[in-house]
Short mmCIF file of C-alpha atoms and ligand atoms in Angstrom, two decimals:
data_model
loop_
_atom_site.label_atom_id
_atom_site.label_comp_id
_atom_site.label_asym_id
_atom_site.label_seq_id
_atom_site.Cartn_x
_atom_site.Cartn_y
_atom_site.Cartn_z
CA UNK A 626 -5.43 17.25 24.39
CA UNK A 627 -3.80 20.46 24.56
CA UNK A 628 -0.27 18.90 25.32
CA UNK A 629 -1.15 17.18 22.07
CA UNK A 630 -1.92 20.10 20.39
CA UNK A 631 1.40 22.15 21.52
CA UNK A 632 3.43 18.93 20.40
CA UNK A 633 2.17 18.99 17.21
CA UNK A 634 2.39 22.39 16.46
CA UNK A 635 6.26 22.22 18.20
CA UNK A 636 7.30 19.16 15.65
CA UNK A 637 5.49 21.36 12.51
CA UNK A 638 7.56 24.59 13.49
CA UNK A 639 10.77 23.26 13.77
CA UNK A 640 10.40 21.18 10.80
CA UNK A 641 9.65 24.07 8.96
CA UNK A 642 12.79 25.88 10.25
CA UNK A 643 14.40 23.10 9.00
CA UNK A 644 13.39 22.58 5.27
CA UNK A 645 11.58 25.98 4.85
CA UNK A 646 10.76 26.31 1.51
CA UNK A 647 11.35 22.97 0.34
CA UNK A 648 8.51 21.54 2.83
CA UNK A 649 5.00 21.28 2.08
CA UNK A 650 1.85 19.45 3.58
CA UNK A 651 0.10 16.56 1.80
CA UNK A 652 -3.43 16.61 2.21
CA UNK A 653 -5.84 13.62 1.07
CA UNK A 654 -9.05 16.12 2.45
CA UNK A 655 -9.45 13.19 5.24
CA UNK A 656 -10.17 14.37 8.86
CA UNK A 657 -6.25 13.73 9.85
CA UNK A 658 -5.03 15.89 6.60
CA UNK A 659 -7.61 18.80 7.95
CA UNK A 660 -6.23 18.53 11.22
CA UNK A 661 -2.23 19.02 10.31
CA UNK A 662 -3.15 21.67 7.58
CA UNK A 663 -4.96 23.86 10.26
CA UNK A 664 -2.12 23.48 12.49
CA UNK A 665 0.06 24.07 9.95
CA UNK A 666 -1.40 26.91 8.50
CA UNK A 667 -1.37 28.58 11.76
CA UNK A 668 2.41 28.37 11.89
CA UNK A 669 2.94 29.26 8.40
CA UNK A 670 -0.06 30.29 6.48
CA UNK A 671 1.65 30.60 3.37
CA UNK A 672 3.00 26.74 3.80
CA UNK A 673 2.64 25.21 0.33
CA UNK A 674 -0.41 22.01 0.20
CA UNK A 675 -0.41 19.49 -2.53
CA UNK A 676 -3.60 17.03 -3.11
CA UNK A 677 -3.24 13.74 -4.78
CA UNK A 678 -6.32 12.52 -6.59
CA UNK A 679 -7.79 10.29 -8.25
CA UNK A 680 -10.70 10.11 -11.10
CA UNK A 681 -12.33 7.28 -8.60
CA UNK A 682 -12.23 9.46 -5.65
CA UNK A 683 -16.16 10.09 -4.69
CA UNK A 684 -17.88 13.33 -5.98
CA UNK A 685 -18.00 14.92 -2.27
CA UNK A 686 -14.40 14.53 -1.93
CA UNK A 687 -13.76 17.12 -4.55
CA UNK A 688 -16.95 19.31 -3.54
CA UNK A 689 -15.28 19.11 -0.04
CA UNK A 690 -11.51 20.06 -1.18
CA UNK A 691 -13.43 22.93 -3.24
CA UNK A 692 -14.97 24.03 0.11
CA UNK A 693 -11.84 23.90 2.38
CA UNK A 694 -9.54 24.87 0.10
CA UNK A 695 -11.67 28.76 0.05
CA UNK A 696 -12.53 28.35 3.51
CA UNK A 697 -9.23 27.77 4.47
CA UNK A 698 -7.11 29.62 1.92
CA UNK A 699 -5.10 26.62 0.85
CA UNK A 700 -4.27 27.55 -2.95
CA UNK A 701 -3.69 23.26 -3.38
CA UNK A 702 -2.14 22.34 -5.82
CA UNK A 703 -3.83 18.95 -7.46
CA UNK A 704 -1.71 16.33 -9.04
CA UNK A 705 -4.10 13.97 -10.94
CA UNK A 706 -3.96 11.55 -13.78
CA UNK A 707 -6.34 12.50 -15.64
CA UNK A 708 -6.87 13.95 -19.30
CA UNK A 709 -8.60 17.06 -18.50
CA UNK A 710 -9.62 18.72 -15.13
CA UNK A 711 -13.02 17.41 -13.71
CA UNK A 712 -15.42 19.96 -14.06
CA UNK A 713 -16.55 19.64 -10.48
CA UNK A 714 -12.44 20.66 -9.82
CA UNK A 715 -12.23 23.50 -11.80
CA UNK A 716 -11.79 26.76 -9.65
CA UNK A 717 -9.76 29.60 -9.91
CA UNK A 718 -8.32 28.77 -6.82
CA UNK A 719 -7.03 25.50 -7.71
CA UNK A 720 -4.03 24.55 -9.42
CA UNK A 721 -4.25 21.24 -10.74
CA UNK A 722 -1.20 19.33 -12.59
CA UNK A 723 -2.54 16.73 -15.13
CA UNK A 724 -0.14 13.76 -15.06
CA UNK A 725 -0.77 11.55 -18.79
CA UNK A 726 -3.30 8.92 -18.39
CA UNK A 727 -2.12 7.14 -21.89
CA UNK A 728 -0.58 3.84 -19.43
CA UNK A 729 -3.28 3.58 -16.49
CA UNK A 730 -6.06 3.65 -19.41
CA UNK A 731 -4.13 1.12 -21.32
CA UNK A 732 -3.10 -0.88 -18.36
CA UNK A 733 -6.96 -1.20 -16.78
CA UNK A 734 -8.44 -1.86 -20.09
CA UNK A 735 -6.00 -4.65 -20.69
CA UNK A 736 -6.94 -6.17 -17.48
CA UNK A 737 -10.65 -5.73 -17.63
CA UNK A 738 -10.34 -7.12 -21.30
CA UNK A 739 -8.33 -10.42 -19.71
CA UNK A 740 -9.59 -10.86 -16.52
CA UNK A 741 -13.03 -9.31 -16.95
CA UNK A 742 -12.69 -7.40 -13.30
CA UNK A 743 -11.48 -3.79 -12.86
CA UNK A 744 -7.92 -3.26 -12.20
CA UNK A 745 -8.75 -2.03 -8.60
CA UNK A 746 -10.37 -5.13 -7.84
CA UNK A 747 -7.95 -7.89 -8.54
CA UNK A 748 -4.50 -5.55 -8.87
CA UNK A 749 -5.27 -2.29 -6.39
CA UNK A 750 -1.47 -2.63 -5.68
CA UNK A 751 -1.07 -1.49 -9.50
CA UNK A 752 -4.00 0.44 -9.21
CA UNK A 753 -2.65 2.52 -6.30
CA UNK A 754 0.79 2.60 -8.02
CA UNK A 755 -0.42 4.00 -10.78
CA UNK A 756 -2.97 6.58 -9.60
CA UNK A 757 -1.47 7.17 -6.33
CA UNK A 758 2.06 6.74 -5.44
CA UNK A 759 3.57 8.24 -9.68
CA UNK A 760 1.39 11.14 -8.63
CA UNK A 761 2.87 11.53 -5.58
CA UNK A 762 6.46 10.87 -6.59
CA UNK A 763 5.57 14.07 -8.78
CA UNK A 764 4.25 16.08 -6.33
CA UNK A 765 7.29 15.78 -3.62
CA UNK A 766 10.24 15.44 -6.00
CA UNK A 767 11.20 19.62 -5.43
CA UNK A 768 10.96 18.88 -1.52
CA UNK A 769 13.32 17.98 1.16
CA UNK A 770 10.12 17.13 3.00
CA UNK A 771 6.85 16.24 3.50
CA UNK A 772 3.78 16.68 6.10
CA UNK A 773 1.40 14.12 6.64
CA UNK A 774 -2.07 13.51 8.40
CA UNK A 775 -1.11 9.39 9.50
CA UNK A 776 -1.66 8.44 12.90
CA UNK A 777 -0.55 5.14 14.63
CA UNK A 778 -3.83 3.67 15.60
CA UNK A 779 -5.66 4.43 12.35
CA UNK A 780 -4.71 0.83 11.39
CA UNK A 781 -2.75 -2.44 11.77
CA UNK A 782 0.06 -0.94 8.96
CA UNK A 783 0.71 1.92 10.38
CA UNK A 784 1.30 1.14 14.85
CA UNK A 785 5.00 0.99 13.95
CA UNK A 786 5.30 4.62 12.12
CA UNK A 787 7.52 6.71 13.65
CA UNK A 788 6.68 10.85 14.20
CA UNK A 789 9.81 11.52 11.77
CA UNK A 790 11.06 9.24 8.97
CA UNK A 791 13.70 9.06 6.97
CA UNK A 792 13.29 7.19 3.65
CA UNK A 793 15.39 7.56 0.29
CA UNK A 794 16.00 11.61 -0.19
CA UNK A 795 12.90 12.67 1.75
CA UNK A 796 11.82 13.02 5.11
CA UNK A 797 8.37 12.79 6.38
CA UNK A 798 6.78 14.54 9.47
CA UNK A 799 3.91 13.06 11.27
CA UNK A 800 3.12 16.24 13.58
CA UNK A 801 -0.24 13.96 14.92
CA UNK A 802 0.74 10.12 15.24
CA UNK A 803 -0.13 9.49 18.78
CA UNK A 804 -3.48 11.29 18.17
CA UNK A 805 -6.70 9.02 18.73
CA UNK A 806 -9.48 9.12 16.25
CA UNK A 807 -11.49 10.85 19.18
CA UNK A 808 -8.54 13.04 19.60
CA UNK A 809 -9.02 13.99 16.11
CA UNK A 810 -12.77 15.00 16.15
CA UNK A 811 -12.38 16.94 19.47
CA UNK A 812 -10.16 19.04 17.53
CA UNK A 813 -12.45 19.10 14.55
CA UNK A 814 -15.79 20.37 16.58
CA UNK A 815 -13.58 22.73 18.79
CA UNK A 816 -12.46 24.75 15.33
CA UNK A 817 -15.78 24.32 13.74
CA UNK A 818 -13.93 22.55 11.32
CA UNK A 819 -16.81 21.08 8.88
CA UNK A 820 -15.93 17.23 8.25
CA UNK A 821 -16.12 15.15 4.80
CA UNK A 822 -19.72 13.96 4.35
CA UNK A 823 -19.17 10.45 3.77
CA UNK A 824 -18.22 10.30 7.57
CA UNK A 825 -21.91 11.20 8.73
CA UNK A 826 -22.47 7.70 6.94
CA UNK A 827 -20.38 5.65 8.91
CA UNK A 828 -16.76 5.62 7.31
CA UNK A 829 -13.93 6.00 9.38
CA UNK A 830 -11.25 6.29 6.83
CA UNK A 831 -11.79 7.84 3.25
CA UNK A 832 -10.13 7.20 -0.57
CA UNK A 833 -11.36 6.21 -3.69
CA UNK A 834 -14.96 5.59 -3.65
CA UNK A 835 -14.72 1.79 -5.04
CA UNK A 836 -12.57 0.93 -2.24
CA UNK A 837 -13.52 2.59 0.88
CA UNK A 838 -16.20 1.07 2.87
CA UNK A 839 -17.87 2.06 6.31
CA UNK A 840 -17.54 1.05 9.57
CA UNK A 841 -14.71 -1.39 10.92
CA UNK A 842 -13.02 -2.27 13.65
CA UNK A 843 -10.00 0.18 12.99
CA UNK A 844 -10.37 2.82 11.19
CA UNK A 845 -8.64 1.42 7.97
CA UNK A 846 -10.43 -1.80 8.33
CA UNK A 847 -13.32 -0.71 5.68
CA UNK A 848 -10.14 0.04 2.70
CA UNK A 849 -9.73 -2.61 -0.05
CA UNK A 850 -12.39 -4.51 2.10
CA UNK A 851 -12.39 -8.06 0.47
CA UNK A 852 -9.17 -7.84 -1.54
CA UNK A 853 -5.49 -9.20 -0.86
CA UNK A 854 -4.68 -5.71 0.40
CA UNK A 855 -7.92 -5.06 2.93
CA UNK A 856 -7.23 -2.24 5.75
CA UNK A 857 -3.48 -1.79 4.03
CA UNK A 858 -1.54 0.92 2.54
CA UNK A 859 -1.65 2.69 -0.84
CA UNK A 860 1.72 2.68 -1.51
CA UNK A 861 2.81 6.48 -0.47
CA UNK A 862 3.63 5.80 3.03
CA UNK A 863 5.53 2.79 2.43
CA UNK A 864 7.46 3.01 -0.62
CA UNK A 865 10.77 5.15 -1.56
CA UNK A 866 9.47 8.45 -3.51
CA UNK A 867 12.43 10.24 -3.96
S1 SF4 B 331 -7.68 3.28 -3.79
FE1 SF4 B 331 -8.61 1.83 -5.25
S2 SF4 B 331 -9.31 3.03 -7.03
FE2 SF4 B 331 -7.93 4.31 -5.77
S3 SF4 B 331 -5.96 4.11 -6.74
FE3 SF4 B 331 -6.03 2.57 -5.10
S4 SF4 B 331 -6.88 0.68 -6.00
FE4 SF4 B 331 -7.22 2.39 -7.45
#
């Protein structure tokens, strides 16, 4: 574990000497993101931390980000389409950067009209591109890189990640890939870090509320349960964003 630990913090430090300023750390306010932001921070406390999310992202996810970003002195920046900040958001602390929600509204009412299901349930690939990877594009498109929270045993998309990646103009660091789940909430309880709620309930893996479910057999296996795209990706780790 502490080899782990000295790795991680190693690949973070000289990544930073690498793209310093134009890094930053993407944080989802999932037990991986917690884990690379607090080794992060401890590098470089002033290391810039964007949030993407989403207006179907469960009321305790934004009470939570609320918490840890004080606790933690993140100053996140939010990018979220949305038309006006959630009140449950708002905090003096927080930056967030409304994106227009003029297309996604248009786009899921048109479906629900047609189809008579929400755009999450029989599109989530559109759903997520909308909501989730524009966002992002946004959020990284003033960096030479990015830091992320995904780990290769987390599901069956992700075993072939590799620690760095280079895709399109940007290059993403995964400081804690080989890290096991268990790994991850060793590290948690020995830096009293407090943990998401919806985890006490038996979900491994968290994101928007109508599409994260508990339990599994890997820890992505309860995302986009029953659709085409069950225990997949959103979009952001698999797609070109700059
Ligand atoms: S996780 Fe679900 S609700 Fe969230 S953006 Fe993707 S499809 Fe939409």
């Amino acid at each position: 574990m502490d080899q782990k630990v000295e790795h991680s913090k190693q690949v973070i430090r000289d990544a930073i000497k690498k793209y310093w300023p134009r890094i930053a750390i993407a944080c989802s306010f999932g037990k991986d993101s917690m884990i690379v932001t607090h080794l992060a921070k401890q590098i470089k406390p002033d290391i810039k931390v964007f949030s993407v999310m989403t207006k179907f992202k469960p009321r305790e996810t934004f009470e939570y980000l609320k918490m840890m970003n004080k606790q933690m002195n993140l100053n996140v920046t939010v990018y979220m389409v949305a038309d006006r900040v959630p009140d449950v958001l708002k905090d003096d602390g927080i930056e967030v950067v409304l994106l227009s929600s003029e297309r996604f509204n248009k786009i899921f009412s048109e479906n629900e009209k047609k189809t008579g299901k929400k755009l999450y349930e029989n599109l989530p690939d559109e759903c997520c591109r909308l909501l989730k990877v524009e966002p992002t594009k946004e959020a990284v498109k003033d960096l030479d890189a990015w830091i992320c929270g995904l780990r290769n045993t987390e599901g069956r998309t992700r075993a072939d990640f590799k620690e760095i990646e280079k895709k399109g103009g940007l290059v993403k660091i995964n400081p804690i890939l080989v890290w096991t789940e268990a790994d991850v909430w060793r590290y948690m309880a020995i830096n009293n870090i407090p943990a998401h709620p919806w985890y006490a309930n038996g979900y491994r893996s968290l994101g928007c509320e109508p599409c994260s479910n508990p339990g599994g057999v890997l820890e992505r296996d309860g995302r986009w349960k029953n659709t085409s795209k069950c225990g997949g990706e959103c979009g952001i780790h698999t797609q070109i964003l700059k």
